[in-house]
């Protein structure tokens, strides 16, 4: 089991398909209401990820993107819907039947400090998934760990160090090495650079890109910052209140956002002066609070903050619908086709 000896999916084939995925958390009735209430963290998400591509998932804090990421790799049980990975429905698999699937799909966490056991040496942390999945004898595991350290830009001298002896960027490299250990086809990276200094972010993003080329990896890249996902994503899904509101090719989405929420998020991304005559984007400041996923607005979930809301928006929930240009948007009055 190495990063190359599992069957490599054909580039462009659907590797991961989510259909109407929901994750709801029942809340206890409080003193004001006798009714049990439900927090709808993920509310009917459907998407496909093709082998070899990077799908970015973007949205504000609390929009459900991390919960969705965990549902996609079955680290969180689904409330409803279905997830197929590499042609197999994994939504209802027991822990035992999920075990042979696990090596193929891994998660890289946001906070490398919190996700690495402080009492274990870096080499042992990376060896752990190899031991769990019975990679080989002790010598084979040691060789493999040394190989993984080299792949992520760490040296053999780092193997015996503890997590606190590394910089933030190096700790994230250990997390990436651990994710690569089992030879995955899919990596879901949950805000993998947001805890890092800007100067280090670029190095880790470049590492992700190099590894994708070298090992034909498929990524789901979760971030709150559209500026970050632009540089790594082929397509981008924008989430709001547990739903995808727009899904489009990266350049298409940046050039002409169709959903008013995407437009507002984009307007906050600093633009690089490339010397062109194009007028800078107007900054759109959203007013109003993000509604609670416990008390969602009727109709369109974005209508309480949308500068373009009309009467129909309160009455009818817009569904994610393909447009003529191939993108999908959940808005009654999209800004682009
Ligand atoms: Fe705005 Fe209405 Fe579109 Fe919702 S459906 S994003 S409220 S225009």
CSV table of C-alpha atoms and ligand atoms in Angstrom, one decimal:
chain,number,residue,atom,x,y,z
A,1,UNK,CA,0.0,0.0,0.0
A,2,UNK,CA,1.8,3.1,-1.2
A,3,UNK,CA,0.6,6.3,-2.7
A,4,UNK,CA,0.9,4.7,-6.1
A,5,UNK,CA,0.0,1.0,-5.9
A,6,UNK,CA,-3.8,1.3,-5.4
A,7,UNK,CA,-5.8,1.4,-8.5
A,8,UNK,CA,-5.7,4.9,-9.9
A,9,UNK,CA,-9.1,6.2,-11.0
A,10,UNK,CA,-9.3,7.6,-14.6
A,11,UNK,CA,-8.9,11.3,-14.6
A,12,UNK,CA,-12.3,13.0,-15.1
A,13,UNK,CA,-14.4,10.0,-13.8
A,14,UNK,CA,-16.6,10.8,-10.8
A,15,UNK,CA,-14.7,9.7,-7.7
A,16,UNK,CA,-17.0,11.1,-5.1
A,17,UNK,CA,-20.7,11.7,-5.4
A,18,UNK,CA,-22.9,13.2,-2.6
A,19,UNK,CA,-26.6,13.1,-3.1
A,20,UNK,CA,-29.0,15.1,-0.9
A,21,UNK,CA,-26.6,14.8,2.1
A,22,UNK,CA,-28.1,16.1,5.3
A,23,UNK,CA,-26.6,16.4,8.8
A,24,UNK,CA,-29.1,17.6,11.4
A,25,UNK,CA,-28.5,17.8,15.1
A,26,UNK,CA,-31.6,17.6,17.4
A,27,UNK,CA,-31.5,20.2,20.2
A,28,UNK,CA,-33.1,19.8,23.6
A,29,UNK,CA,-36.3,21.7,24.1
A,30,UNK,CA,-35.5,24.9,26.2
A,31,UNK,CA,-37.6,26.9,28.6
A,32,UNK,CA,-39.1,29.0,25.9
A,33,UNK,CA,-40.3,26.1,23.7
A,34,UNK,CA,-41.5,22.6,24.4
A,35,UNK,CA,-40.8,21.6,20.8
A,36,UNK,CA,-37.5,19.9,20.0
A,37,UNK,CA,-35.6,22.0,17.6
A,38,UNK,CA,-33.1,21.0,14.9
A,39,UNK,CA,-29.8,22.5,13.9
A,40,UNK,CA,-29.5,21.9,10.2
A,41,UNK,CA,-25.8,22.0,9.7
A,42,UNK,CA,-25.9,20.5,6.2
A,43,UNK,CA,-29.2,20.6,4.4
A,44,UNK,CA,-29.5,18.7,1.2
A,45,UNK,CA,-26.1,19.0,-0.5
A,46,UNK,CA,-25.5,17.2,-3.8
A,47,UNK,CA,-22.2,17.4,-5.6
A,48,UNK,CA,-19.7,15.4,-7.6
A,49,UNK,CA,-15.9,15.4,-7.4
A,50,UNK,CA,-14.0,14.1,-10.4
A,51,UNK,CA,-10.8,12.2,-10.2
A,52,UNK,CA,-7.8,14.5,-10.4
A,53,UNK,CA,-9.6,17.7,-9.8
A,54,UNK,CA,-9.8,20.0,-6.8
A,55,UNK,CA,-13.2,21.1,-5.7
A,56,UNK,CA,-13.1,24.2,-3.4
A,57,UNK,CA,-15.9,24.6,-0.8
A,58,UNK,CA,-16.2,28.1,0.5
A,59,UNK,CA,-18.4,29.9,3.0
A,60,UNK,CA,-18.4,31.9,6.2
A,61,UNK,CA,-17.8,30.3,9.5
A,62,UNK,CA,-20.7,28.2,10.6
A,63,UNK,CA,-22.1,27.6,7.1
A,64,UNK,CA,-21.7,23.8,7.5
A,65,UNK,CA,-18.6,23.3,5.2
A,66,UNK,CA,-16.5,21.4,7.8
A,67,UNK,CA,-19.5,19.2,8.7
A,68,UNK,CA,-20.0,18.5,5.0
A,69,UNK,CA,-16.3,17.6,4.7
A,70,UNK,CA,-16.6,15.1,7.5
A,71,UNK,CA,-19.8,13.6,6.0
A,72,UNK,CA,-18.0,13.1,2.7
A,73,UNK,CA,-15.3,10.9,4.3
A,74,UNK,CA,-17.8,9.3,6.8
A,75,UNK,CA,-16.1,10.7,9.8
A,76,UNK,CA,-19.6,12.0,10.7
A,77,UNK,CA,-22.7,9.9,10.3
A,78,UNK,CA,-25.2,11.3,7.8
A,79,UNK,CA,-28.7,12.1,8.9
A,80,UNK,CA,-29.9,11.5,5.3
A,81,UNK,CA,-28.7,11.2,1.7
A,82,UNK,CA,-26.0,9.2,0.2
A,83,UNK,CA,-22.3,9.3,-0.4
A,84,UNK,CA,-20.6,7.2,-3.1
A,85,UNK,CA,-16.8,6.9,-3.1
A,86,UNK,CA,-15.1,5.1,-6.0
A,87,UNK,CA,-18.4,3.6,-7.1
A,88,UNK,CA,-19.4,2.3,-3.7
A,89,UNK,CA,-22.2,3.6,-1.5
A,90,UNK,CA,-20.4,4.2,1.8
A,91,UNK,CA,-23.3,6.0,3.5
A,92,UNK,CA,-24.6,3.1,5.4
A,93,UNK,CA,-21.5,1.0,5.9
A,94,UNK,CA,-20.7,-0.4,9.4
A,95,UNK,CA,-17.4,0.6,11.0
A,96,UNK,CA,-16.1,-2.9,10.0
A,97,UNK,CA,-17.1,-2.6,6.4
A,98,UNK,CA,-15.8,0.9,6.2
A,99,UNK,CA,-12.3,-0.1,7.3
A,100,UNK,CA,-11.1,-1.2,3.8
A,101,UNK,CA,-12.5,2.0,2.3
A,102,UNK,CA,-10.8,4.3,4.8
A,103,UNK,CA,-7.2,4.2,3.3
A,104,UNK,CA,-8.6,5.6,0.1
A,105,UNK,CA,-10.0,8.8,1.7
A,106,UNK,CA,-8.3,11.0,4.2
A,107,UNK,CA,-8.8,14.3,6.0
A,108,UNK,CA,-6.2,17.0,6.6
A,109,UNK,CA,-7.2,19.1,9.6
A,110,UNK,CA,-7.2,22.9,10.0
A,111,UNK,CA,-5.1,23.1,13.1
A,112,UNK,CA,-2.0,21.0,12.9
A,113,UNK,CA,-1.2,21.8,16.5
A,114,UNK,CA,-4.4,20.4,17.8
A,115,UNK,CA,-4.6,17.4,15.4
A,116,UNK,CA,-1.1,16.0,16.3
A,117,UNK,CA,-0.7,14.1,19.6
A,118,UNK,CA,1.8,16.2,21.6
A,119,UNK,CA,3.2,13.2,23.4
A,120,UNK,CA,4.1,11.2,20.3
A,121,UNK,CA,7.1,11.7,18.0
A,122,UNK,CA,6.5,12.9,14.5
A,123,UNK,CA,7.6,9.5,13.0
A,124,UNK,CA,5.2,7.6,15.2
A,125,UNK,CA,2.3,9.9,14.3
A,126,UNK,CA,2.9,9.2,10.6
A,127,UNK,CA,3.4,5.5,11.2
A,128,UNK,CA,0.1,5.1,13.1
A,129,UNK,CA,-2.2,4.7,10.1
A,130,UNK,CA,0.3,2.3,8.5
A,131,UNK,CA,0.1,0.1,11.6
A,132,UNK,CA,-3.7,0.3,11.8
A,133,UNK,CA,-4.0,-0.8,8.2
A,134,UNK,CA,-1.2,-3.5,8.6
A,135,UNK,CA,1.2,-2.0,6.1
A,136,UNK,CA,4.0,-4.4,6.8
A,137,UNK,CA,6.7,-5.3,9.3
A,138,UNK,CA,8.5,-2.7,11.5
A,139,UNK,CA,11.3,-2.2,8.9
A,140,UNK,CA,8.8,-1.6,6.1
A,141,UNK,CA,6.9,0.9,8.2
A,142,UNK,CA,10.1,2.8,9.1
A,143,UNK,CA,11.1,2.9,5.4
A,144,UNK,CA,7.7,4.2,4.4
A,145,UNK,CA,7.6,6.9,7.1
A,146,UNK,CA,11.1,8.1,6.0
A,147,UNK,CA,9.8,8.2,2.3
A,148,UNK,CA,6.7,10.2,3.4
A,149,UNK,CA,8.8,12.7,5.3
A,150,UNK,CA,10.9,13.2,2.2
A,151,UNK,CA,7.8,13.6,0.0
A,152,UNK,CA,6.5,16.4,2.2
A,153,UNK,CA,9.8,18.2,2.5
A,154,UNK,CA,10.8,17.0,6.0
A,155,UNK,CA,14.1,15.2,6.7
A,156,UNK,CA,15.0,12.0,8.6
A,157,UNK,CA,16.3,14.3,11.4
A,158,UNK,CA,12.7,15.3,12.1
A,159,UNK,CA,11.4,11.8,12.8
A,160,UNK,CA,12.2,11.7,16.5
A,161,UNK,CA,11.0,15.2,17.3
A,162,UNK,CA,7.8,16.1,19.1
A,163,UNK,CA,5.1,18.3,17.5
A,164,UNK,CA,6.0,21.4,19.7
A,165,UNK,CA,9.5,21.3,18.2
A,166,UNK,CA,8.2,22.2,14.7
A,167,UNK,CA,6.9,25.4,13.2
A,168,UNK,CA,3.2,25.6,12.2
A,169,UNK,CA,4.0,24.9,8.5
A,170,UNK,CA,6.2,21.9,9.4
A,171,UNK,CA,3.4,20.6,11.6
A,172,UNK,CA,1.0,20.8,8.7
A,173,UNK,CA,3.5,18.9,6.6
A,174,UNK,CA,3.4,16.1,9.2
A,175,UNK,CA,-0.4,16.1,9.0
A,176,UNK,CA,-0.2,15.8,5.2
A,177,UNK,CA,2.4,13.0,5.5
A,178,UNK,CA,0.0,11.2,7.8
A,179,UNK,CA,-2.9,11.6,5.4
A,180,UNK,CA,-0.7,10.3,2.5
A,181,UNK,CA,0.5,7.3,4.4
A,182,UNK,CA,-2.3,5.0,3.3
A,183,UNK,CA,-2.1,5.9,-0.4
A,184,UNK,CA,-5.4,7.8,-0.6
A,185,UNK,CA,-7.2,8.7,-3.8
A,186,UNK,CA,-9.1,11.6,-2.1
A,187,UNK,CA,-8.0,14.1,0.5
A,188,UNK,CA,-10.5,16.4,2.1
A,189,UNK,CA,-8.5,19.4,3.4
A,190,UNK,CA,-10.4,21.4,6.0
A,191,UNK,CA,-9.0,24.9,6.1
A,192,UNK,CA,-5.4,23.5,5.9
A,193,UNK,CA,-3.6,26.8,5.7
A,194,UNK,CA,-5.9,29.2,7.7
A,195,UNK,CA,-3.9,28.7,10.9
A,196,UNK,CA,-0.6,29.5,9.1
A,197,UNK,CA,1.3,32.8,8.4
A,198,UNK,CA,0.6,34.2,5.0
A,199,UNK,CA,4.2,33.5,3.9
A,200,UNK,CA,3.9,29.9,4.9
A,201,UNK,CA,0.5,29.4,3.3
A,202,UNK,CA,1.9,29.7,-0.2
A,203,UNK,CA,4.5,27.0,0.5
A,204,UNK,CA,1.9,24.6,1.9
A,205,UNK,CA,-0.5,25.3,-1.1
A,206,UNK,CA,2.4,24.6,-3.5
A,207,UNK,CA,3.1,21.3,-1.7
A,208,UNK,CA,-0.6,20.4,-2.1
A,209,UNK,CA,-0.3,21.1,-5.8
A,210,UNK,CA,3.0,19.1,-6.2
A,211,UNK,CA,1.5,16.1,-4.4
A,212,UNK,CA,-1.6,16.2,-6.6
A,213,UNK,CA,0.6,16.0,-9.7
A,214,UNK,CA,2.8,13.4,-8.3
A,215,UNK,CA,0.2,11.0,-6.9
A,216,UNK,CA,-2.9,11.9,-9.1
A,217,UNK,CA,-4.7,13.0,-6.0
A,218,UNK,CA,-8.3,14.4,-5.9
A,219,UNK,CA,-8.9,17.2,-3.4
A,220,UNK,CA,-11.9,18.7,-1.6
A,221,UNK,CA,-10.4,22.0,-0.3
A,222,UNK,CA,-12.4,23.7,2.3
A,223,UNK,CA,-11.8,27.4,3.2
A,224,UNK,CA,-13.5,30.5,4.3
A,225,UNK,CA,-11.4,32.6,2.0
A,226,UNK,CA,-12.2,32.8,-1.7
A,227,UNK,CA,-8.7,34.2,-2.3
A,228,UNK,CA,-7.1,31.0,-1.1
A,229,UNK,CA,-9.3,28.5,-2.9
A,230,UNK,CA,-8.9,30.3,-6.2
A,231,UNK,CA,-5.3,29.3,-6.5
A,232,UNK,CA,-6.0,25.6,-5.9
A,233,UNK,CA,-9.5,24.8,-7.2
A,234,UNK,CA,-10.8,23.7,-10.6
A,235,UNK,CA,-14.3,24.3,-9.5
A,236,UNK,CA,-15.8,26.0,-6.4
A,237,UNK,CA,-18.9,25.3,-4.4
A,238,UNK,CA,-20.2,28.3,-2.3
A,239,UNK,CA,-22.1,27.3,0.9
A,240,UNK,CA,-24.6,29.3,2.9
A,241,UNK,CA,-26.6,28.0,5.8
A,242,UNK,CA,-25.9,24.4,5.1
A,243,UNK,CA,-26.6,24.5,1.3
A,244,UNK,CA,-24.6,25.0,-1.8
A,245,UNK,CA,-25.8,28.2,-3.4
A,246,UNK,CA,-23.5,28.3,-6.4
A,247,UNK,CA,-21.2,25.7,-8.0
A,248,UNK,CA,-19.1,26.8,-11.0
A,249,UNK,CA,-15.7,26.6,-12.7
A,250,UNK,CA,-13.2,28.8,-10.8
A,251,UNK,CA,-12.5,31.3,-13.5
A,252,UNK,CA,-16.2,31.6,-14.4
A,253,UNK,CA,-17.2,32.1,-10.8
A,254,UNK,CA,-14.5,34.8,-10.3
A,255,UNK,CA,-15.3,36.6,-13.5
A,256,UNK,CA,-19.1,36.7,-13.2
A,257,UNK,CA,-20.6,35.4,-10.0
A,258,UNK,CA,-24.2,34.4,-10.4
A,259,UNK,CA,-25.4,34.2,-6.8
A,260,UNK,CA,-25.6,37.5,-4.8
A,261,UNK,CA,-23.8,35.8,-1.9
A,262,UNK,CA,-20.9,34.8,-4.1
A,263,UNK,CA,-20.8,38.3,-5.5
A,264,UNK,CA,-20.5,39.7,-1.9
A,265,UNK,CA,-17.8,37.3,-0.9
A,266,UNK,CA,-15.8,38.0,-4.0
A,267,UNK,CA,-16.1,41.8,-3.5
A,268,UNK,CA,-14.2,41.3,-0.2
A,269,UNK,CA,-11.2,39.6,-1.9
A,270,UNK,CA,-8.3,42.1,-2.5
A,271,UNK,CA,-7.6,42.5,-6.2
A,272,UNK,CA,-4.1,42.4,-7.6
A,273,UNK,CA,-3.3,45.3,-9.9
A,274,UNK,CA,-2.4,43.6,-13.2
A,275,UNK,CA,-2.2,46.8,-15.1
A,276,UNK,CA,-5.4,46.1,-17.0
A,277,UNK,CA,-8.1,48.8,-17.7
A,278,UNK,CA,-10.8,46.7,-15.9
A,279,UNK,CA,-12.5,48.7,-13.2
A,280,UNK,CA,-12.1,47.3,-9.7
A,281,UNK,CA,-15.0,45.4,-8.1
A,282,UNK,CA,-17.3,47.4,-5.9
A,283,UNK,CA,-17.2,46.3,-2.3
A,284,UNK,CA,-20.5,44.9,-1.2
A,285,UNK,CA,-21.0,45.0,2.6
A,286,UNK,CA,-23.6,42.6,3.7
A,287,UNK,CA,-25.9,43.9,6.4
A,288,UNK,CA,-27.7,41.8,9.0
A,289,UNK,CA,-26.7,38.8,10.9
A,290,UNK,CA,-26.2,35.3,9.4
A,291,UNK,CA,-29.5,33.6,10.4
A,292,UNK,CA,-29.3,30.7,12.8
A,293,UNK,CA,-29.3,27.2,11.2
A,294,UNK,CA,-31.9,26.4,13.9
A,295,UNK,CA,-34.3,29.1,12.7
A,296,UNK,CA,-33.8,29.3,8.9
A,297,UNK,CA,-35.7,32.0,7.0
A,298,UNK,CA,-38.6,30.9,4.8
A,299,UNK,CA,-37.9,30.8,1.1
A,300,UNK,CA,-34.3,31.7,0.2
A,301,UNK,CA,-31.9,31.3,3.1
A,302,UNK,CA,-30.0,34.4,2.0
A,303,UNK,CA,-33.0,36.7,1.6
A,304,UNK,CA,-32.5,38.5,5.0
A,305,UNK,CA,-29.1,39.8,3.7
A,306,UNK,CA,-29.6,39.9,0.0
A,307,UNK,CA,-29.6,43.3,-1.7
A,308,UNK,CA,-31.7,42.0,-4.6
A,309,UNK,CA,-34.4,40.2,-2.5
A,310,UNK,CA,-37.9,40.4,-3.9
A,311,UNK,CA,-41.3,39.1,-2.7
A,312,UNK,CA,-40.9,35.7,-4.4
A,313,UNK,CA,-37.7,35.1,-2.4
A,314,UNK,CA,-39.6,34.9,0.9
A,315,UNK,CA,-42.2,32.5,-0.5
A,316,UNK,CA,-40.2,30.0,-2.5
A,317,UNK,CA,-36.9,28.2,-1.7
A,318,UNK,CA,-34.7,28.4,-4.8
A,319,UNK,CA,-33.1,25.0,-5.7
A,320,UNK,CA,-29.6,24.6,-7.1
A,321,UNK,CA,-30.3,24.5,-10.8
A,322,UNK,CA,-28.0,24.1,-13.8
A,323,UNK,CA,-27.8,27.1,-16.1
A,324,UNK,CA,-27.1,27.2,-19.8
A,325,UNK,CA,-23.4,27.8,-19.2
A,326,UNK,CA,-23.0,24.7,-17.1
A,327,UNK,CA,-22.7,26.3,-13.6
A,328,UNK,CA,-25.4,25.7,-11.0
A,329,UNK,CA,-27.0,28.4,-8.9
A,330,UNK,CA,-29.7,28.5,-6.2
A,331,UNK,CA,-31.3,31.9,-6.9
A,332,UNK,CA,-34.6,33.0,-8.4
A,333,UNK,CA,-32.8,36.0,-10.0
A,334,UNK,CA,-29.2,35.0,-10.8
A,335,UNK,CA,-26.8,37.7,-11.8
A,336,UNK,CA,-25.2,35.7,-14.5
A,337,UNK,CA,-26.2,32.7,-16.7
B,1,LIG,FE1,-31.4,37.1,-3.3
B,1,LIG,FE2,-33.8,36.2,-4.0
B,1,LIG,FE3,-31.7,35.2,-5.2
B,1,LIG,FE4,-32.2,34.6,-2.7
B,1,LIG,S1,-33.4,34.1,-4.4
B,1,LIG,S2,-30.2,35.2,-3.5
B,1,LIG,S3,-33.0,36.5,-1.9
B,1,LIG,S4,-32.4,37.3,-5.3
